[in-house]
Amino acid sequence: MSETVDSKQKLREICRIAARVFYEKGYDGASMQEIAEAVKLTKAGLYHHVGSKDRLLFEIMNYGMDILDETVLEKVKSIEDPQEKLRQTIIGHIDLVVRARDMEITVILHENRSLKGPLRKKINARKKAYIHYLEDLIAQVQDKSGHERLISPALAAFNLLGIINWLYQWYRPEGPITQEELTKGCVDFFFRGLLGGPQVPTTPAQDQNPFV
Amino acid sequence: MSETVDSKQKLREICRIAARVFYEKGYDGASMQEIAEAVKLTKAGLYHHVGSKDRLLFEIMNYGMDILDETVLEKVKSIEDPQEKLRQTIIGHIDLVVRARDMEITVILHENRSLKGPLRKKINARKKAYIHYLEDLIAQVQDKSGHERLISPALAAFNLLGIINWLYQWYRPEGPITQEELTKGCVDFFFRGLLGGPQVPTTPAQDQNPFV
């Protein structure tokens, strides 16, 4: 392992632990001393790795976007069909928000009022690139469906992000809804909202099979 | 005006201004001194009205739920048709999140990690009551449609809240989407996701009227 890879791993480890501290205490409420203790470094050692508290917050957010790129977008890159590519992107993104390991990092990504100036601009540019990726994919799915658009790709993309990013507020893996049910429910709901299908069956409620 | 009404008005004024300060600086980042200056009171005067910083945050959140009750839920109370009642609830809730006057209060409602103990419990109980109201209404709409349920009322309610509560992250009234377009887009998207309709027209894309 080269020193660069090692120090990247170290930085990521710091980011994961610091994200948990920020998540629990808030950015302003957490001191660099507390974070140093949590990552088992001296305060000087922590500053050596991250530069400043601002920079640490930036690194956490940047790592959050890296995870999205590496674990979701890289994997769907080779899928040609836009609808399947979008579906897999949604599944991957939900997994990221829901699984405990990276939850804090994903949450902190959206509390970026604490970040200022050029660091904020850099993160916002990465977020915008992802939104544009979703919009493009949504527009392709709409075009391929052969029907007129029922919603603008931009509004559909933001509705999708709202659904996914709200999950951390309420979804608990140990609760009554399995991750599989959750994912299928969200994906189907989104695609019905986007494309208006599948058609509603016309069976009256009283004729429904109670075992379905 | 009785003194009670007066002091309620004063408390609400303090809440509105303090919400703006918390929104800009974060709960931990804002001091009671700064808030006192913003509401043009002495620090002692501020404490007289709100008791403590914790209590102030609680009062802001409680006020946020009052606004939802008074400006949205009261108005739709007499609507009998569940689908129209749900539609008007969504329109009212979007208006609350989007209009500048109360935006900060609505945002702070969802940053309740800073609130502890019984105060947190009280706010969560009010939030839960609203979620149950939405779930009930959604279930009624599904039952009345006469079709089998395409999504659980709970998941549909949380998806709806995700869409609405995400708006403050991206929607700007001065941007390219009018509030009317936004509201119609979100409402139609949600009802398609919920009920699977309206049916997709089968016109191929190339035959579309470009002026529609």
Coordinates of C-alpha atoms in Angstrom, one line a residue:
Chain A
M1 CA 0.0 0.0 0.0
S2 CA 1.3 3.4 -0.9
E3 CA 1.3 6.2 1.6
T4 CA -1.4 8.0 -0.4
V5 CA -3.8 5.1 -0.2
D6 CA -3.0 4.8 3.5
S7 CA -3.7 8.4 4.2
K8 CA -6.9 8.3 2.1
Q9 CA -8.1 5.4 4.2
K10 CA -7.2 7.3 7.4
L11 CA -9.1 10.4 6.2
R12 CA -12.1 8.3 5.5
E13 CA -12.0 6.6 8.9
I14 CA -11.8 10.1 10.5
C15 CA -14.8 11.2 8.3
R16 CA -17.0 8.3 9.3
I17 CA -16.4 8.8 13.0
A18 CA -16.6 12.6 12.9
A19 CA -19.8 12.4 10.9
R20 CA -21.3 10.4 13.8
V21 CA -20.2 13.1 16.3
F22 CA -21.6 16.0 14.1
Y23 CA -24.8 14.0 13.6
E24 CA -25.3 13.6 17.4
K25 CA -24.2 17.1 18.5
G26 CA -24.6 19.3 15.5
Y27 CA -21.7 21.0 13.7
D28 CA -21.6 23.9 16.1
G29 CA -22.2 21.8 19.2
A30 CA -19.3 19.4 18.5
S31 CA -15.7 20.5 19.4
M32 CA -12.6 19.5 17.6
Q33 CA -11.4 18.1 21.0
E34 CA -14.4 15.7 21.2
I35 CA -13.8 14.6 17.6
A36 CA -10.1 14.0 18.3
E37 CA -11.0 11.8 21.2
A38 CA -13.6 9.9 19.2
V39 CA -11.0 9.2 16.4
K40 CA -8.3 8.4 19.0
L41 CA -6.0 11.2 17.9
T42 CA -4.5 14.2 19.7
K43 CA -6.1 17.5 18.7
A44 CA -2.9 18.4 16.8
G45 CA -3.0 15.0 15.1
L46 CA -6.5 15.6 14.0
Y47 CA -5.6 19.1 12.6
H48 CA -2.7 17.5 10.8
H49 CA -5.1 15.2 8.9
V50 CA -8.0 17.6 8.2
G51 CA -6.6 21.2 8.4
S52 CA -9.6 22.8 10.1
K53 CA -13.2 22.1 11.3
D54 CA -14.6 23.6 8.1
R55 CA -12.4 21.5 6.0
L56 CA -13.3 18.4 8.0
L57 CA -17.0 19.0 7.3
F58 CA -16.1 19.5 3.6
E59 CA -14.2 16.2 3.6
I60 CA -17.2 14.4 5.2
M61 CA -19.5 15.7 2.5
N62 CA -17.0 15.0 -0.3
Y63 CA -16.7 11.5 1.0
G64 CA -20.5 11.2 1.0
M65 CA -20.5 12.1 -2.7
D66 CA -17.5 9.7 -3.3
I67 CA -19.6 6.8 -1.8
L68 CA -22.5 7.7 -4.1
D69 CA -20.2 7.6 -7.1
E70 CA -18.3 4.5 -6.1
T71 CA -21.1 2.3 -4.8
V72 CA -24.0 3.4 -7.0
L73 CA -23.1 5.3 -10.1
E74 CA -20.1 3.2 -11.1
K75 CA -22.2 0.1 -10.9
V76 CA -25.0 1.2 -13.1
K77 CA -22.7 2.9 -15.7
S78 CA -22.8 0.0 -18.1
I79 CA -26.6 -0.5 -18.0
E80 CA -28.0 0.7 -21.4
D81 CA -31.7 0.8 -20.9
P82 CA -32.5 4.1 -19.2
Q83 CA -35.4 2.8 -17.1
E84 CA -33.4 -0.1 -15.7
K85 CA -30.4 2.3 -15.1
L86 CA -32.7 4.7 -13.2
R87 CA -34.3 1.9 -11.2
Q88 CA -30.9 0.6 -10.2
T89 CA -29.7 4.1 -9.3
I90 CA -32.7 4.5 -7.0
I91 CA -32.2 1.1 -5.4
G92 CA -28.5 1.9 -4.7
H93 CA -29.2 5.4 -3.4
I94 CA -31.9 4.1 -1.0
D95 CA -29.5 1.4 0.2
L96 CA -27.0 4.2 1.0
V97 CA -29.4 6.2 3.0
V98 CA -30.9 3.3 4.9
R99 CA -27.9 1.2 5.8
A100 CA -26.5 2.1 9.2
R101 CA -22.8 2.3 8.2
D102 CA -23.0 5.5 6.1
M103 CA -26.2 7.0 7.3
E104 CA -24.7 9.9 9.2
I105 CA -22.5 10.9 6.2
T106 CA -25.5 10.9 3.9
V107 CA -27.5 13.0 6.4
I108 CA -24.8 15.5 6.9
L109 CA -24.6 16.0 3.1
H110 CA -27.9 17.9 3.3
E111 CA -27.1 20.1 6.3
N112 CA -24.8 22.3 4.4
R113 CA -25.7 25.6 5.8
S114 CA -22.6 25.3 8.0
L115 CA -20.3 25.2 5.0
K116 CA -19.2 28.5 3.6
G117 CA -17.4 30.0 0.5
P118 CA -15.5 27.9 -2.0
L119 CA -15.9 24.6 -0.1
R120 CA -19.6 25.0 -0.2
K121 CA -19.5 25.7 -3.9
K122 CA -17.5 22.6 -4.6
I123 CA -20.0 20.3 -2.8
N124 CA -22.9 22.1 -4.4
A125 CA -21.3 21.5 -7.8
R126 CA -21.1 17.8 -7.1
K127 CA -24.7 17.7 -5.9
K128 CA -25.9 19.6 -9.0
A129 CA -24.0 17.1 -11.3
Y130 CA -26.0 14.2 -9.6
I131 CA -29.3 16.1 -10.0
H132 CA -28.5 16.6 -13.7
Y133 CA -27.6 13.0 -14.1
L134 CA -31.1 12.1 -12.7
E135 CA -32.9 14.7 -14.8
D136 CA -31.2 13.3 -18.0
L137 CA -32.0 9.8 -17.2
I138 CA -35.6 10.7 -16.3
A139 CA -36.0 12.6 -19.6
Q140 CA -34.6 9.5 -21.5
V141 CA -37.1 7.2 -19.7
Q142 CA -40.0 9.6 -20.6
D143 CA -38.9 9.9 -24.3
K144 CA -38.5 6.1 -24.6
S145 CA -42.0 5.5 -23.2
G146 CA -43.4 7.2 -26.3
H147 CA -46.0 9.1 -24.3
E148 CA -46.2 12.8 -23.6
R149 CA -44.4 13.9 -20.4
L150 CA -46.6 14.0 -17.4
I151 CA -44.1 15.9 -15.3
S152 CA -40.9 17.9 -16.0
P153 CA -37.8 15.9 -15.5
A154 CA -36.5 18.5 -13.0
L155 CA -39.6 18.3 -10.7
A156 CA -39.6 14.5 -11.0
A157 CA -35.9 14.4 -10.0
F158 CA -36.5 16.6 -6.9
N159 CA -39.5 14.6 -5.9
L160 CA -37.4 11.5 -6.1
L161 CA -34.6 13.1 -4.0
G162 CA -37.3 14.2 -1.5
I163 CA -38.6 10.7 -1.1
I164 CA -35.1 9.2 -0.7
N165 CA -33.6 11.8 1.5
W166 CA -36.6 11.8 3.9
L167 CA -36.1 8.1 4.7
Y168 CA -33.6 8.8 7.5
Q169 CA -36.3 10.7 9.3
W170 CA -38.7 7.8 9.7
Y171 CA -37.4 4.5 8.3
R172 CA -35.9 2.0 10.7
P173 CA -34.6 -1.4 9.4
E174 CA -35.7 -3.1 12.6
G175 CA -39.3 -1.8 12.0
P176 CA -42.3 -3.5 10.3
I177 CA -41.2 -2.6 6.7
T178 CA -38.3 -4.7 5.3
Q179 CA -35.7 -2.8 3.1
E180 CA -36.9 -4.9 0.1
E181 CA -40.5 -3.8 0.6
L182 CA -39.4 -0.2 1.2
T183 CA -37.3 -0.2 -2.0
K184 CA -40.0 -1.8 -4.2
G185 CA -42.7 0.5 -2.7
C186 CA -40.6 3.6 -3.4
V187 CA -39.5 2.5 -6.9
D188 CA -43.0 1.5 -8.0
F189 CA -44.5 4.7 -6.6
F190 CA -41.9 6.8 -8.4
F191 CA -42.4 5.2 -11.7
R192 CA -46.2 5.4 -11.5
G193 CA -45.8 9.1 -10.7
L194 CA -43.4 9.5 -13.6
L195 CA -45.2 7.5 -16.3
G196 CA -48.7 7.1 -15.1
G197 CA -48.6 3.4 -15.2
P198 CA -49.2 0.6 -14.5
Q199 CA -52.9 0.8 -15.2
V200 CA -55.2 0.4 -12.3
P201 CA -57.1 -2.9 -12.4
T202 CA -60.8 -2.3 -12.5
T203 CA -61.8 -5.0 -10.0
P204 CA -64.1 -3.5 -7.3
A205 CA -62.6 -3.6 -3.8
Q206 CA -65.1 -6.2 -2.5
D207 CA -64.0 -8.7 -5.2
Q208 CA -60.4 -8.5 -4.2
N209 CA -58.6 -11.7 -3.1
P210 CA -58.0 -11.1 0.6
F211 CA -54.8 -13.2 0.4
V212 CA -53.1 -10.9 -2.1
Chain B
M1 CA -57.7 42.2 23.7
S2 CA -57.1 40.2 26.8
E3 CA -53.6 39.9 28.2
T4 CA -53.5 36.2 27.2
V5 CA -54.1 37.0 23.5
D6 CA -51.5 39.8 23.7
S7 CA -48.8 37.5 25.3
K8 CA -49.6 34.8 22.8
Q9 CA -49.1 37.3 20.0
K10 CA -45.8 38.4 21.5
L11 CA -44.6 34.8 21.9
R12 CA -45.4 34.1 18.2
E13 CA -43.5 37.2 17.2
I14 CA -40.5 36.0 19.2
C15 CA -40.8 32.6 17.6
R16 CA -40.8 33.9 14.1
I17 CA -37.7 36.1 14.6
A18 CA -35.9 33.5 16.7
A19 CA -36.6 30.8 14.0
R20 CA -34.8 33.0 11.5
V21 CA -31.8 33.3 13.8
F22 CA -31.7 29.5 14.4
Y23 CA -32.1 28.9 10.7
E24 CA -29.2 31.0 9.8
K25 CA -26.8 30.1 12.7
G26 CA -28.0 26.7 13.8
Y27 CA -29.5 26.0 17.3
D28 CA -26.1 25.6 18.9
G29 CA -24.5 28.5 17.0
A30 CA -27.1 31.1 18.0
S31 CA -26.8 32.7 21.5
M32 CA -29.8 33.9 23.6
Q33 CA -28.1 37.3 23.5
E34 CA -28.2 37.4 19.7
I35 CA -31.9 36.3 19.8
A36 CA -32.7 39.0 22.4
E37 CA -31.2 41.7 20.2
A38 CA -33.0 40.4 17.1
V39 CA -36.4 40.5 18.9
K40 CA -35.5 43.9 20.5
L41 CA -35.7 42.6 24.1
T42 CA -33.2 42.5 26.9
K43 CA -31.8 39.0 27.6
A44 CA -33.8 39.1 30.9
G45 CA -37.0 40.1 28.9
L46 CA -36.5 37.2 26.5
Y47 CA -36.0 34.7 29.3
H48 CA -39.2 36.1 30.9
H49 CA -41.2 35.3 27.8
V50 CA -39.7 31.9 26.8
G51 CA -38.1 30.4 30.0
S52 CA -35.0 28.8 28.4
K53 CA -33.3 28.2 25.1
D54 CA -34.7 24.7 25.0
R55 CA -38.2 26.0 25.7
L56 CA -37.8 28.6 22.9
L57 CA -37.0 25.9 20.4
F58 CA -40.0 23.9 21.6
E59 CA -42.3 27.0 21.3
I60 CA -41.1 27.5 17.7
M61 CA -41.8 23.9 16.8
N62 CA -45.2 24.0 18.6
Y63 CA -46.0 27.2 16.7
G64 CA -45.1 25.4 13.5
M65 CA -47.6 22.7 14.2
D66 CA -50.2 25.4 15.2
I67 CA -49.8 27.1 11.8
L68 CA -50.4 23.7 10.1
D69 CA -53.5 23.2 12.2
E70 CA -54.9 26.7 11.8
T71 CA -54.1 27.5 8.2
V72 CA -54.4 24.0 6.6
L73 CA -56.3 21.4 8.6
E74 CA -59.0 23.7 10.0
K75 CA -59.9 24.8 6.4
V76 CA -60.2 21.3 5.0
K77 CA -62.1 19.9 8.0
S78 CA -65.5 20.3 6.3
I79 CA -64.6 18.7 3.0
E80 CA -66.3 15.4 2.8
D81 CA -64.7 13.7 -0.3
P82 CA -61.5 12.2 1.0
Q83 CA -59.6 12.7 -2.3
E84 CA -60.5 16.4 -2.4
K85 CA -59.7 16.8 1.3
L86 CA -56.2 15.2 0.7
R87 CA -55.6 17.3 -2.3
Q88 CA -56.4 20.5 -0.4
T89 CA -54.2 19.4 2.5
I90 CA -51.3 18.9 0.2
I91 CA -51.8 22.3 -1.5
G92 CA -52.0 24.0 1.9
H93 CA -48.9 22.2 3.3
I94 CA -46.9 23.1 0.2
D95 CA -47.9 26.7 0.5
L96 CA -46.7 26.6 4.1
V97 CA -43.3 25.3 3.2
V98 CA -42.9 27.5 0.1
R99 CA -44.0 30.9 1.3
A100 CA -41.3 33.0 2.8
R101 CA -43.1 34.1 6.0
D102 CA -43.1 30.8 7.8
M103 CA -40.4 28.9 5.9
E104 CA -37.8 29.0 8.8
I105 CA -40.4 27.7 11.3
T106 CA -41.3 24.8 9.0
V107 CA -37.7 23.9 8.4
I108 CA -36.8 24.0 12.1
L109 CA -39.7 21.6 12.8
H110 CA -37.6 18.8 11.2
E111 CA -34.3 19.6 12.9
N112 CA -35.5 18.2 16.3
R113 CA -32.4 16.4 17.4
S114 CA -31.6 19.5 19.5
L115 CA -34.8 19.0 21.6
K116 CA -34.6 16.6 24.5
G117 CA -36.9 14.8 26.9
P118 CA -40.6 15.6 27.4
L119 CA -40.5 18.6 25.1
R120 CA -39.3 16.4 22.3
K121 CA -42.0 13.9 23.1
K122 CA -44.7 16.5 22.9
I123 CA -43.6 17.7 19.5
N124 CA -43.2 14.1 18.2
A125 CA -46.8 13.3 19.4
R126 CA -48.1 16.2 17.3
K127 CA -46.1 15.2 14.3
K128 CA -47.4 11.6 14.6
A129 CA -51.0 12.8 14.8
Y130 CA -50.5 14.6 11.5
I131 CA -48.9 11.5 9.9
H132 CA -51.9 9.4 11.1
Y133 CA -54.3 11.9 9.7
L134 CA -52.5 11.6 6.3
E135 CA -52.5 7.8 6.5
D136 CA -56.2 7.6 7.3
L137 CA -57.1 10.0 4.5
I138 CA -54.9 8.1 2.0
A139 CA -56.5 4.8 3.1
Q140 CA -60.0 6.3 2.5
V141 CA -59.0 7.5 -0.9
Q142 CA -57.7 4.1 -1.8
D143 CA -60.8 2.3 -0.5
K144 CA -63.1 4.7 -2.3
S145 CA -61.2 4.1 -5.6
G146 CA -62.5 0.6 -5.6
H147 CA -59.1 -0.8 -6.7
E148 CA -56.6 -2.8 -4.8
R149 CA -54.0 -0.8 -2.9
L150 CA -50.9 -0.2 -4.9
I151 CA -48.9 1.0 -1.8
S152 CA -49.3 1.0 1.9
P153 CA -50.9 4.2 3.3
A154 CA -48.0 4.6 5.7
L155 CA -45.3 4.5 2.9
A156 CA -47.5 6.8 0.7
A157 CA -47.8 9.3 3.6
F158 CA -44.0 9.3 4.2
N159 CA -43.3 9.7 0.4
L160 CA -45.6 12.6 0.4
L161 CA -43.9 14.2 3.4
G162 CA -40.5 13.7 1.8
I163 CA -41.7 15.4 -1.4
I164 CA -43.1 18.4 0.5
N165 CA -40.4 18.8 3.2
W166 CA -37.6 18.6 0.6
L167 CA -39.0 21.7 -1.3
Y168 CA -37.2 24.2 0.9
Q169 CA -33.9 22.6 -0.2
W170 CA -34.4 23.5 -3.9
Y171 CA -37.6 25.5 -4.7
R172 CA -37.3 29.2 -5.1
P173 CA -40.5 31.2 -5.9
E174 CA -38.4 33.6 -8.0
G175 CA -37.1 30.7 -10.2
P176 CA -38.5 29.2 -13.4
I177 CA -41.3 27.2 -11.8
T178 CA -44.4 29.1 -10.5
Q179 CA -45.9 27.9 -7.2
E180 CA -49.0 27.0 -9.1
E181 CA -47.0 24.7 -11.5
L182 CA -45.1 23.3 -8.6
T183 CA -48.3 22.5 -6.6
K184 CA -50.1 20.9 -9.6
G185 CA -47.0 18.9 -10.5
C186 CA -46.5 17.5 -7.0
V187 CA -50.2 16.8 -6.5
D188 CA -50.6 15.0 -9.8
F189 CA -47.4 13.1 -9.3
F190 CA -48.5 12.0 -5.9
F191 CA -52.0 10.8 -7.0
R192 CA -50.5 8.9 -9.9
G193 CA -48.1 7.2 -7.5
L194 CA -51.0 6.4 -5.2
L195 CA -53.7 5.3 -7.6
G196 CA -51.8 4.5 -10.7
G197 CA -53.8 6.8 -12.9
P198 CA -54.5 8.7 -15.0
Q199 CA -53.9 6.3 -17.8
V200 CA -51.0 7.1 -20.1
P201 CA -52.2 8.3 -23.5
T202 CA -50.9 6.0 -26.2
T203 CA -49.9 8.8 -28.7
P204 CA -46.4 8.2 -29.9
A205 CA -43.9 11.0 -28.9
Q206 CA -43.5 12.3 -32.5
D207 CA -47.2 13.0 -32.8
Q208 CA -47.3 15.3 -29.8
N209 CA -48.5 18.8 -30.2
P210 CA -45.4 20.9 -29.6
F211 CA -47.5 23.7 -28.1
V212 CA -48.9 21.7 -25.3

